[in-house]
mmCIF file of C-alpha atoms in Angstrom:
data_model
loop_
_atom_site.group_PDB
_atom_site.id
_atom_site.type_symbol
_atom_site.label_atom_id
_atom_site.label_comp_id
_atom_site.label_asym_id
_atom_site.label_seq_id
_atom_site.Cartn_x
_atom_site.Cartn_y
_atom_site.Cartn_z
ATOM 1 C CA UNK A 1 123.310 29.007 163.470
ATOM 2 C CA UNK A 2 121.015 31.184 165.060
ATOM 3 C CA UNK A 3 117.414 29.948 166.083
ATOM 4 C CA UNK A 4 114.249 30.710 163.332
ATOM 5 C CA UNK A 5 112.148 32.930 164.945
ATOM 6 C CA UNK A 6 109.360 30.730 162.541
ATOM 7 C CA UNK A 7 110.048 27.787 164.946
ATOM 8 C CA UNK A 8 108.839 29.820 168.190
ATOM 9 C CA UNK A 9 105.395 30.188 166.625
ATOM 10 C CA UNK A 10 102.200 28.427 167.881
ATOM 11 C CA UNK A 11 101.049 26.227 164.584
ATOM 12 C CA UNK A 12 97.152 26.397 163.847
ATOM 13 C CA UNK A 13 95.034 23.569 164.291
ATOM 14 C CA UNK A 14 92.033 22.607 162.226
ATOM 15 C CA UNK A 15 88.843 21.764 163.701
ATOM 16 C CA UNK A 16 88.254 18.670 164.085
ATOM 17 C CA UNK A 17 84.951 17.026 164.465
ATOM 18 C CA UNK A 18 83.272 13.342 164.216
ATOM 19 C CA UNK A 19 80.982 13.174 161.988
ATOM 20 C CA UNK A 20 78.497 10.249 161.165
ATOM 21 C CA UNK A 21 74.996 9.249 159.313
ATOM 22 C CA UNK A 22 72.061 8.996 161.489
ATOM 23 C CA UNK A 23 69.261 9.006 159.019
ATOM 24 C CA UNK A 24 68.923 7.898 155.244
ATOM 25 C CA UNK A 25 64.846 8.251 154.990
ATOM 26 C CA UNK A 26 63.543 7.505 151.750
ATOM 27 C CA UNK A 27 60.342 9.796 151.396
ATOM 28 C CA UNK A 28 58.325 7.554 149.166
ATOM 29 C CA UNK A 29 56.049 10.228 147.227
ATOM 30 C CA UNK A 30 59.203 11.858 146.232
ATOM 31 C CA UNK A 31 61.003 8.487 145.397
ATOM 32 C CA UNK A 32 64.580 10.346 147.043
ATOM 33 C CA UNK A 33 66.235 10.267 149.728
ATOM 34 C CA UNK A 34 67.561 12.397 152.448
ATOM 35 C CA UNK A 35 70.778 11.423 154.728
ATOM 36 C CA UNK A 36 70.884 13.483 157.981
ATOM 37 C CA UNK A 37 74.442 13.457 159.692
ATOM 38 C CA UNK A 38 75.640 14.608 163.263
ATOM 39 C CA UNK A 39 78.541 16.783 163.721
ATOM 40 C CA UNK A 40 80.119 16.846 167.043
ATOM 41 C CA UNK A 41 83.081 18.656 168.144
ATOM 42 C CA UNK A 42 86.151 16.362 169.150
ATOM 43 C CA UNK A 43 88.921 19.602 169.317
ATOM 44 C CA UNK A 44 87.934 23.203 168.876
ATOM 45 C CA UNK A 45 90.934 23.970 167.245
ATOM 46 C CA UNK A 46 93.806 26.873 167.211
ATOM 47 C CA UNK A 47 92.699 30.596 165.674
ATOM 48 C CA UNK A 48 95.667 31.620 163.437
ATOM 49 C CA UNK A 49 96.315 35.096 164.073
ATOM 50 C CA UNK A 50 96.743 35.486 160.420
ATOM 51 C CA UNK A 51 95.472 33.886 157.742
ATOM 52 C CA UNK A 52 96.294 33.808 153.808
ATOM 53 C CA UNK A 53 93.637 36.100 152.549
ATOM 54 C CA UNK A 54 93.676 39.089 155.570
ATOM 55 C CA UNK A 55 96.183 41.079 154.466
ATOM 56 C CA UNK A 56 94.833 41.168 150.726
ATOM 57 C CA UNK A 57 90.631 41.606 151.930
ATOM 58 C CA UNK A 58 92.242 44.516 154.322
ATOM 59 C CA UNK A 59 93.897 46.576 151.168
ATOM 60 C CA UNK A 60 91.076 45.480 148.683
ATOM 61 C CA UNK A 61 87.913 46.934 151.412
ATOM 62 C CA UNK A 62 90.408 50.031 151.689
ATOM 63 C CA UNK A 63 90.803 50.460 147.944
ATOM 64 C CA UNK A 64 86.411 49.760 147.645
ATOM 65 C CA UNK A 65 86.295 52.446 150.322
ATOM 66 C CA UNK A 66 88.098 55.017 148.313
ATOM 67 C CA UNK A 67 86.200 54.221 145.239
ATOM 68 C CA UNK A 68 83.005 54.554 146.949
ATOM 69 C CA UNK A 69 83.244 57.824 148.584
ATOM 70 C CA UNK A 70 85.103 59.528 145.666
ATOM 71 C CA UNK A 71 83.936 58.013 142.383
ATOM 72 C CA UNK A 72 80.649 58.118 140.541
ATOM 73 C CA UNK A 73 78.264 55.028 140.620
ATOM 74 C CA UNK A 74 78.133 54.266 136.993
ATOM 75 C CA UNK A 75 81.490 53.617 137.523
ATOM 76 C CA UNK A 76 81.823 51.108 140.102
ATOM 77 C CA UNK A 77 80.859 47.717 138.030
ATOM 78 C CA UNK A 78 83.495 48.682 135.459
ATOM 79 C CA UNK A 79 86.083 48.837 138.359
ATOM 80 C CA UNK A 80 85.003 45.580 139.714
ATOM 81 C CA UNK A 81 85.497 43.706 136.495
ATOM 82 C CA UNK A 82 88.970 45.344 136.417
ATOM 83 C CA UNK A 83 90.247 44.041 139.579
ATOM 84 C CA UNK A 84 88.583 40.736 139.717
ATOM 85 C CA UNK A 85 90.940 39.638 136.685
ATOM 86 C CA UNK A 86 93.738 40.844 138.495
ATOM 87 C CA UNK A 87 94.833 37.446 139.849
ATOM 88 C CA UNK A 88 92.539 35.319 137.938
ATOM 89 C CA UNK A 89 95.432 32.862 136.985
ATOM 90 C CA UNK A 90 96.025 32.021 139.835
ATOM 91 C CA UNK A 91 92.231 31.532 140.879
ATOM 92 C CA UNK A 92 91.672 29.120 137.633
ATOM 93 C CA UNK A 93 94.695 27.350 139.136
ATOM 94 C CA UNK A 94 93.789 26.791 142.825
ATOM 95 C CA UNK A 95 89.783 26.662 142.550
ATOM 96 C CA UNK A 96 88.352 26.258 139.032
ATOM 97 C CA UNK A 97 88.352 22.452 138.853
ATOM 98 C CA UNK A 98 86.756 21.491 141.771
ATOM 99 C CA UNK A 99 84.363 24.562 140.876
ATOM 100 C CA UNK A 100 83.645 22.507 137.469
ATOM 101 C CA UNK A 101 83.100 19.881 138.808
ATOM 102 C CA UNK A 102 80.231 20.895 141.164
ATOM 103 C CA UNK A 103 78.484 23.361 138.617
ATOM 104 C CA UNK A 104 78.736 21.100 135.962
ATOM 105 C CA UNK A 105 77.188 18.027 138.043
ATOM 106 C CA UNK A 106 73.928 20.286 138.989
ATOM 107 C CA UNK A 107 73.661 22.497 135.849
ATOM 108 C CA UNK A 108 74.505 19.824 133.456
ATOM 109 C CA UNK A 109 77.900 19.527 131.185
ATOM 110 C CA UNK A 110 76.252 22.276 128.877
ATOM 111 C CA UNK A 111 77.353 25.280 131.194
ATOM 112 C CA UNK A 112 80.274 27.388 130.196
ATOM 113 C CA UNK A 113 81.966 27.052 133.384
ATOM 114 C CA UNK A 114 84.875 29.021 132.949
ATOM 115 C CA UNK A 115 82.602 31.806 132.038
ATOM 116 C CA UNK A 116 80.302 31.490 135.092
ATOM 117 C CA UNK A 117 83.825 31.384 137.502
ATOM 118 C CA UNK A 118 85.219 34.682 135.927
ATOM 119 C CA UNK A 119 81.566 36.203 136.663
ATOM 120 C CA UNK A 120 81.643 34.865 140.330
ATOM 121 C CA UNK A 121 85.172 36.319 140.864
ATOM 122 C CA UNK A 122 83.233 39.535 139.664
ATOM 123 C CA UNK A 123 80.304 39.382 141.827
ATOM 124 C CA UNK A 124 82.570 38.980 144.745
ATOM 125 C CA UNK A 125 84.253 42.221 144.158
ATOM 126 C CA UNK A 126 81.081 43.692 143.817
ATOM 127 C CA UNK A 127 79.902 42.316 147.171
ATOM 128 C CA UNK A 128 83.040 44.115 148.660
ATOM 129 C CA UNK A 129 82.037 47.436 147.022
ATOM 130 C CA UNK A 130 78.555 46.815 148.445
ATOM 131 C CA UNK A 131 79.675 46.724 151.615
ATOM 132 C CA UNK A 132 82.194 50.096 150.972
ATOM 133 C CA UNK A 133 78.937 51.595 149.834
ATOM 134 C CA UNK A 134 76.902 51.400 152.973
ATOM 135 C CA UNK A 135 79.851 51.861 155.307
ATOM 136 C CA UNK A 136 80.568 55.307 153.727
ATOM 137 C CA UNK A 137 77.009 56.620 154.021
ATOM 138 C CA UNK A 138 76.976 58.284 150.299
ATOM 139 C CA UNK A 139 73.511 58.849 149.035
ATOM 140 C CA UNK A 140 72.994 55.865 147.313
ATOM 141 C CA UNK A 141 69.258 54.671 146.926
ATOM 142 C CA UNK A 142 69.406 51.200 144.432
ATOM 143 C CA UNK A 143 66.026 49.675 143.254
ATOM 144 C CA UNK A 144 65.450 46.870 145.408
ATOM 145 C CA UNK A 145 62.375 44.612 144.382
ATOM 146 C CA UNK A 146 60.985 42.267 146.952
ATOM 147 C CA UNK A 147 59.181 39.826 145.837
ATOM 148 C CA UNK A 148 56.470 37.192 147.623
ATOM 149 C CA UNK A 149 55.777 39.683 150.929
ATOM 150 C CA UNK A 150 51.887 39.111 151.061
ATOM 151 C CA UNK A 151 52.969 35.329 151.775
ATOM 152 C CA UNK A 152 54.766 36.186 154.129
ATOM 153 C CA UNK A 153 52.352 38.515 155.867
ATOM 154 C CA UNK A 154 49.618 36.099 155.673
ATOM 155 C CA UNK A 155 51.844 33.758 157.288
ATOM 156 C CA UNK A 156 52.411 36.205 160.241
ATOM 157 C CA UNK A 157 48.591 36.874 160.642
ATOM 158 C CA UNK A 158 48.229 33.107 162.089
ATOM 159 C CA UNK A 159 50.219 34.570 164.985
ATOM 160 C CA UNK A 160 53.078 31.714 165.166
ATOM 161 C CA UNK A 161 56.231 33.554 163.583
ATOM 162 C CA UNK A 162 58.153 32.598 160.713
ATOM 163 C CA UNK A 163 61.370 31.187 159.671
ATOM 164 C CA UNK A 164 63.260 32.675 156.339
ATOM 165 C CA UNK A 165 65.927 30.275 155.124
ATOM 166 C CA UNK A 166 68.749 32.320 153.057
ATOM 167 C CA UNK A 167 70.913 31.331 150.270
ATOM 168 C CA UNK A 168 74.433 32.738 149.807
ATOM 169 C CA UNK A 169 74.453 34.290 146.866
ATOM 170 C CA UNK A 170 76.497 37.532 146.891
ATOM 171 C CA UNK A 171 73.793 39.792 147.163
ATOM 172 C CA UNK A 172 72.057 38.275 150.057
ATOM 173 C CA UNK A 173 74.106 38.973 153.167
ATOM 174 C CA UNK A 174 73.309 42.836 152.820
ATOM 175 C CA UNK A 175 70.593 43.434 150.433
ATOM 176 C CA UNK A 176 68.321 41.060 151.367
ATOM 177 C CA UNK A 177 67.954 42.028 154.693
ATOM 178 C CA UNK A 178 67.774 46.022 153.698
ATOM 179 C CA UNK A 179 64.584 44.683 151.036
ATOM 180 C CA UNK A 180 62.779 43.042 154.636
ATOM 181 C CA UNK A 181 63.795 46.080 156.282
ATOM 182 C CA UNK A 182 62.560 48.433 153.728
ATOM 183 C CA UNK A 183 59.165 46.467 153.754
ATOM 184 C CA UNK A 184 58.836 46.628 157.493
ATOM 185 C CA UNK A 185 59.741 43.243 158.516
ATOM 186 C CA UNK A 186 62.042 43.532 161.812
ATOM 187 C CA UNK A 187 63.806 40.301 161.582
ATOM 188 C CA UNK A 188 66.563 38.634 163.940
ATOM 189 C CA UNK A 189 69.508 36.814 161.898
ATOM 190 C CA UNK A 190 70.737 33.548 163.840
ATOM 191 C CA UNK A 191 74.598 34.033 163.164
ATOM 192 C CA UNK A 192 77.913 32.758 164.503
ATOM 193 C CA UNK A 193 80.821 34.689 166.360
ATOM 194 C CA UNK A 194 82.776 34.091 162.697
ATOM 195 C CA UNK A 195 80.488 35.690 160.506
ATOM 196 C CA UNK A 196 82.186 38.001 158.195
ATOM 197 C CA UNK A 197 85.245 38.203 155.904
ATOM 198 C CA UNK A 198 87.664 35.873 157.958
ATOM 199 C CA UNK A 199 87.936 33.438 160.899
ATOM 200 C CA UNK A 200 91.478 34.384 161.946
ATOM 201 C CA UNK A 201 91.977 36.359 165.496
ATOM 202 C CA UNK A 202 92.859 39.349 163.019
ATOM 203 C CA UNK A 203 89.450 38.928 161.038
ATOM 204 C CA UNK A 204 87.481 39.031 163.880
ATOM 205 C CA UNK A 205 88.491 41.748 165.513
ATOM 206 C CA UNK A 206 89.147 43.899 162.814
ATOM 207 C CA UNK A 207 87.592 43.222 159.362
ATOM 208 C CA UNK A 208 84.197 41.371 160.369
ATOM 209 C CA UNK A 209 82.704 44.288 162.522
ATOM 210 C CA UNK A 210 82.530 46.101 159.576
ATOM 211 C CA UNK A 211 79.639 43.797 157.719
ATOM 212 C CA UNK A 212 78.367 42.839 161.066
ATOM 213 C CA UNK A 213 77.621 46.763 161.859
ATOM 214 C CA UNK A 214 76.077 47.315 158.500
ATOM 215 C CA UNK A 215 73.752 43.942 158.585
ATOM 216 C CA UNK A 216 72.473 45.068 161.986
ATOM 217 C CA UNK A 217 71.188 48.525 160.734
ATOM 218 C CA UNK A 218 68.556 46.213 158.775
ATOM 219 C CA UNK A 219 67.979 43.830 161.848
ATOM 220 C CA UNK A 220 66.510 44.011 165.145
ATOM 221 C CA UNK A 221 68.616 41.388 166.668
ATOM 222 C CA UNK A 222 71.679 39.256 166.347
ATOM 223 C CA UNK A 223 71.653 35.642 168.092
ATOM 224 C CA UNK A 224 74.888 34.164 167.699
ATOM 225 C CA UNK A 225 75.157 30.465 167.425
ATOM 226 C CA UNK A 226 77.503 28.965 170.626
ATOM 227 C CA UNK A 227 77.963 25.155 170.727
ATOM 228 C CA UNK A 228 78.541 24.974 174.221
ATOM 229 C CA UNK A 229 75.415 26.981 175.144
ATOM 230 C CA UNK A 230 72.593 25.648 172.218
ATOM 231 C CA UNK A 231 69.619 25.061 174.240
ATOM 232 C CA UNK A 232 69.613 29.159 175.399
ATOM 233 C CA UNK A 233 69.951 29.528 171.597
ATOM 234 C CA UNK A 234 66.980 27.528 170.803
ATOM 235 C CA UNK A 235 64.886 28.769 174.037
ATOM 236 C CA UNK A 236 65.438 32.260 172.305
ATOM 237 C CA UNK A 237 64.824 31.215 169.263
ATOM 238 C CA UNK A 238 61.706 29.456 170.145
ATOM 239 C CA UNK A 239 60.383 32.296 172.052
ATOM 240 C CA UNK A 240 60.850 34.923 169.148
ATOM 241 C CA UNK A 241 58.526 32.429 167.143
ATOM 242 C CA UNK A 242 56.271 32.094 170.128
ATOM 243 C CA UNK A 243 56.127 36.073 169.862
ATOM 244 C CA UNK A 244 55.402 35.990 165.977
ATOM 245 C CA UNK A 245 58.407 37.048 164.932
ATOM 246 C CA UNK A 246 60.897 36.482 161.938
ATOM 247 C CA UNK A 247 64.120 34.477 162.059
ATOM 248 C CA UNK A 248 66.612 34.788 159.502
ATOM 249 C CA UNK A 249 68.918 31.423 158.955
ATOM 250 C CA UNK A 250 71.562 31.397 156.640
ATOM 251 C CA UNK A 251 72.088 27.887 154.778
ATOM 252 C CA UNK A 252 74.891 26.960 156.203
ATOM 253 C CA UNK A 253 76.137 23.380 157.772
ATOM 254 C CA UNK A 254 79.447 24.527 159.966
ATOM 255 C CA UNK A 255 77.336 25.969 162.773
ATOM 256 C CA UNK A 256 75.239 23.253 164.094
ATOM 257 C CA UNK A 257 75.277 19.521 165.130
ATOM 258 C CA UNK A 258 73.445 17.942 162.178
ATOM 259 C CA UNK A 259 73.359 18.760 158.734
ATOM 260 C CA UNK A 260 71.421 16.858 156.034
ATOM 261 C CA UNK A 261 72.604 16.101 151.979
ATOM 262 C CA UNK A 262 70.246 15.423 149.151
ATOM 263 C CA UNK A 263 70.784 15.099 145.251
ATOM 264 C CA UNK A 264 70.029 18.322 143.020
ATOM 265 C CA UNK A 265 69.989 18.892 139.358
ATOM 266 C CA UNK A 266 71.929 16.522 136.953
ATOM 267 C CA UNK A 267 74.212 13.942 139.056
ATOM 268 C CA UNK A 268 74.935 16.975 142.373
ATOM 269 C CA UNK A 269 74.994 16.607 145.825
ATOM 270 C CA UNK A 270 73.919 19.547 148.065
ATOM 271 C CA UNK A 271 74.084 19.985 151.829
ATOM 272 C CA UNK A 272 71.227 21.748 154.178
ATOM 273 C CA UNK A 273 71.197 22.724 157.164
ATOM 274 C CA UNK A 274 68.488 20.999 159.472
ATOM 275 C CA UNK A 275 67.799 23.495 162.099
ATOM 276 C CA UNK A 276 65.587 25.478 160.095
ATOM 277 C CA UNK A 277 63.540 22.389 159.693
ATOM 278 C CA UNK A 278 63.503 21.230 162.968
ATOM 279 C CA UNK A 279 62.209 24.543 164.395
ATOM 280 C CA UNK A 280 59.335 24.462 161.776
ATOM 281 C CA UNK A 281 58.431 20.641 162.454
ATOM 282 C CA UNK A 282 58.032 20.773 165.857
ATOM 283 C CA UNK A 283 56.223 24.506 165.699
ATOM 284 C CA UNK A 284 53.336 26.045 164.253
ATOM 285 C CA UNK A 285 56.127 28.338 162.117
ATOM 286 C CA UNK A 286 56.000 29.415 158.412
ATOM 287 C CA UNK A 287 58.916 28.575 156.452
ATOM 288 C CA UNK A 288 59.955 30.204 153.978
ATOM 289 C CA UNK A 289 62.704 30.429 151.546
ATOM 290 C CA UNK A 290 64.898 33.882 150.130
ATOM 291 C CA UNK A 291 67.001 34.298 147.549
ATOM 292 C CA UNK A 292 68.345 37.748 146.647
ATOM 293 C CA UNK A 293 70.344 38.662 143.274
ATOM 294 C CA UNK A 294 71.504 41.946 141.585
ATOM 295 C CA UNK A 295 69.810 42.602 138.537
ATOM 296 C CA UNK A 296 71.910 45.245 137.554
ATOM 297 C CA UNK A 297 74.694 46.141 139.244
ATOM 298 C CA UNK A 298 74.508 48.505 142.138
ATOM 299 C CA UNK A 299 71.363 49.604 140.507
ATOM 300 C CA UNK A 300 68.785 46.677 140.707
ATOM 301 C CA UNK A 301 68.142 44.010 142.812
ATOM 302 C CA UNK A 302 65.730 41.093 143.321
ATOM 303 C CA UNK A 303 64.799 39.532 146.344
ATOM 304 C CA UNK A 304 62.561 36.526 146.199
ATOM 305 C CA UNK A 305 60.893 35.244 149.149
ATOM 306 C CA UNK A 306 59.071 31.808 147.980
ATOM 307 C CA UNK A 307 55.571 30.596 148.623
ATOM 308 C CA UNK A 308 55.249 29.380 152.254
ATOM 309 C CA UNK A 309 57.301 25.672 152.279
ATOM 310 C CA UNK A 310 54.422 23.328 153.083
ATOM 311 C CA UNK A 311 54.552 19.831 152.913
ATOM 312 C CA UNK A 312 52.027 17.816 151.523
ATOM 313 C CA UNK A 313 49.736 15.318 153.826
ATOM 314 C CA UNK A 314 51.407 11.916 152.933
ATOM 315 C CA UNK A 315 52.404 8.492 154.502
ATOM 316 C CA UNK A 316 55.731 7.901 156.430
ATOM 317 C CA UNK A 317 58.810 8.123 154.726
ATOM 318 C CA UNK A 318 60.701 4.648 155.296
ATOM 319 C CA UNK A 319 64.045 4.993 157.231
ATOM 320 C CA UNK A 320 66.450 3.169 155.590
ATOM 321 C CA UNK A 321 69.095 3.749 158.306
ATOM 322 C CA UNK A 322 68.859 4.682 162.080
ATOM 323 C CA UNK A 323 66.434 7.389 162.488
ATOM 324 C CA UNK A 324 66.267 9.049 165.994
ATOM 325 C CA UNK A 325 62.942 10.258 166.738
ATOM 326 C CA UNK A 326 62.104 9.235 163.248
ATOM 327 C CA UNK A 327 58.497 11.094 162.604
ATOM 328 C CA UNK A 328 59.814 14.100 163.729
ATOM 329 C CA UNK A 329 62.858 13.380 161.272
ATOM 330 C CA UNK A 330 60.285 12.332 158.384
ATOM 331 C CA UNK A 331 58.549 15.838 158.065
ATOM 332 C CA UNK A 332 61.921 18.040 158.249
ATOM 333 C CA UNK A 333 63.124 15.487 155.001
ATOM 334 C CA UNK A 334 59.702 16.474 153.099
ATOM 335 C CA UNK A 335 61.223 20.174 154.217
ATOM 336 C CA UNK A 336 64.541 19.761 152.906
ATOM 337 C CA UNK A 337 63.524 18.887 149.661
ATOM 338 C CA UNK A 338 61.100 21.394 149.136
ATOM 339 C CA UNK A 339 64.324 23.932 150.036
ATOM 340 C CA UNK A 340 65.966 22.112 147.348
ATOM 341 C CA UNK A 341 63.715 22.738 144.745
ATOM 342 C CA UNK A 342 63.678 26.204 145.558
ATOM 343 C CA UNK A 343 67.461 26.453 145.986
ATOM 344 C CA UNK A 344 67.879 24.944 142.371
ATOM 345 C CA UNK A 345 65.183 27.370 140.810
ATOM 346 C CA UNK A 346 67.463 30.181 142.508
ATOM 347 C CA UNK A 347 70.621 28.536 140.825
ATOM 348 C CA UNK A 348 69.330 28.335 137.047
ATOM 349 C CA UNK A 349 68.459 31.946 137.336
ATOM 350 C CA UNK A 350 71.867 33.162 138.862
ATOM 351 C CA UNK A 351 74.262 30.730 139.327
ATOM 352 C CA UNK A 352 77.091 32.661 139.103
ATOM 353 C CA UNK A 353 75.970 34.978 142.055
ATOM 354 C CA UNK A 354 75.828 31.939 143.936
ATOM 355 C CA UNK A 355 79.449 31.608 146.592
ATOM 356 C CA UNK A 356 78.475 28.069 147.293
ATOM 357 C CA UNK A 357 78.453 25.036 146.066
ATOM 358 C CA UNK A 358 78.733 21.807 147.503
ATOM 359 C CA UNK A 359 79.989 19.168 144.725
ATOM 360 C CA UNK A 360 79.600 16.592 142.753
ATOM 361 C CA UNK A 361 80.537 13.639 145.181
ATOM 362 C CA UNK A 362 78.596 12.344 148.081
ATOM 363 C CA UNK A 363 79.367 13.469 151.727
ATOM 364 C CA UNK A 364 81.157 10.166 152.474
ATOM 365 C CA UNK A 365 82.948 9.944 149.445
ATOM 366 C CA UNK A 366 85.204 12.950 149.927
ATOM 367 C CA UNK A 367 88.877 12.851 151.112
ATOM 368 C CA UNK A 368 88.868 13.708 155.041
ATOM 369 C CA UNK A 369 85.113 14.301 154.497
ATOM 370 C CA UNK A 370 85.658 17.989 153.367
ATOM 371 C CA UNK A 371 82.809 20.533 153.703
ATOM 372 C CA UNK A 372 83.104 23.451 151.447
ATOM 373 C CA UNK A 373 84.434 26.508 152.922
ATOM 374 C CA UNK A 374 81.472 28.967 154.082
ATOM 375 C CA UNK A 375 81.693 32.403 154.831
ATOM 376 C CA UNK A 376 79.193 32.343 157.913
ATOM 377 C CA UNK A 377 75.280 33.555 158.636
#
């Protein structure tokens, strides 16, 4: 019998990291408690030149092109709705429980979740035609809204820079940086090399430039997040601060080497990234949270940038497990769960614009301790 030519093929690899707790401080005016973890690297890992979902995000940002340049705006939500139900079987099958389960345990058992899935697998598609939209450079002018800017001015006039912390919802990766663009704030996005559509060797080199290239028209730099190198990362960052300038950080927990997890809403568990708290604790930086949503789609859009994220003056949170550097650990816990609060205001107004959520069960308490997928900063 002649020889597979499947069995000459290089298998993927997963990442593979080692992951463990290094904080559980209890910060007492709260009455909560935030776990920090570490996340080192043990084996990068294989690229797959392929992976499931290329070959079907390369036809659908074709078929968004075409409908872009050729058909009429009022047309394009009506077209999105039509395709998103396209494979929506198959969607219910492979992602709608675990979905349930995390929506339900933050929004309470009252949610129609099946509802608020079909309207995410909508929003995605119109997230695709978003992108379609500014890639073909029709004249297309939506409303865009942004919201809290004299905050975030005020913040600037103290002269130490400021740090806006993103949520994914669907509307934020492009939009939200055009509304800061629009309102003449030049801000720099800390990113990784994945950022995009798709981590496979195909992804990167051919359908992430495209979103990468469109974000940067609204930026005036791109630092991308390397492991091996993260003290140039933070020098830069760090210096763009020192310079009063604005950082974008997207919440998400893949890039870095600690991540924290906190409860939200009913009985959920969410997971925030800590750098964006560390570079505000040990600066003189504003933080601030964003969250941007589409109103009406490809018409209207809201971006919300929250009141400055201060904490209030209040005794030592007691560590309940090894804390390194503990004080400094203390005040970026009074952080994260004022970015909670925010994050769950965002979710009750939107939540089915949102593309992440973490779950209903503890960090620990997951098989293979599983972080949701993430599509990057």
């Amino acid at each position: 019998m002649g020889k597979s030519r499947k069995a000459d093929r290089t298998p993927s690899s997963a990442v593979i990291y080692h992951t463990e707790i290094i904080a559980d401080l209890l910060v007492l005016e709260r009455a909560e408690h935030v776990r920090f973890f570490s996340r080192k690297l043990v084996r990068p890992g294989k690229l797959r030149t392929f992976n499931n979902r290329d070959f079907r995000e390369l036809v659908l940002a074709a078929f968004y092109l075409g409908v872009a340049a050729l058909l009429p705006v009022s047309w394009w939500a009506a077209i999105c709705s039509r395709v998103s139900g396209l494979r929506l079987k198959r969607h219910i099958r492979k992602d709608f429980v675990r979905y349930a389960a995390a929506t339900r345990a933050v929004l309470g058992n009252g949610i129609d979740a099946q509802r608020q899935f079909r309207a995410l697998l909508y929003a995605n598609h119109r997230r695709r035609l978003l992108l379609a939209a500014h890639l073909v450079g029709r004249r297309w002018s939506p409303d865009i809204q942004l919201e809290g800017l004299e905050g975030l001015q005020a913040a600037l006039k103290r002269g130490h820079g400021a740090i806006i912390w993103c949520d994914q919802f669907t509307a934020q990766t492009i939009i939200g940086k055009r509304a800061l663009y629009e309102a003449g704030i030049e801000a720099h996005q800390l990113s990784v090399s994945a950022h995009g559509i798709s981590d496979s060797t195909f992804g990167l080199r051919f359908l992430n430039p495209p979103m990468v290239r469109v974000e940067n028209r609204f930026l005036k730099s791109r630092i991308v997040f390397d492991r091996s190198d993260a003290y140039q990362v933070t020098g830069r960052i760090q210096k763009i601060l020192g310079n009063n300038g604005v950082v974008l950080v997207t919440n998400t927990v893949h890039a870095g080497s600690t991540f924290t997890e906190v409860g939200i809403g009913e009985s959920g568990w969410t997971h925030l990234a800590s750098a964006p708290t560390n570079f505000a604790a040990r600066g003189k930086a504003a933080l601030f949270s964003m969250s941007t949503f589409e109103t009406d789609p490809f018409r209207q859009y809201r971006a919300i940038l929250s009141p400055e994220l201060v904490p209030a003056p209040a005794g030592t949170p007691e560590p309940t497990t090894r804390a390194g550097g503990a004080k400094d650990m203390a005040l970026q816990a009074e952080y994260i769960l004022l970015k909670r609060d925010r994050l769950l205001e965002a979710l009750k107004l939107y939540p089915e614009q949102m593309m992440i959520w973490s779950g209903a069960d503890r960090f620990t308490e997951r098989p293979e301790n599983a972080l949701p997928d993430e599509g990057g900063s």
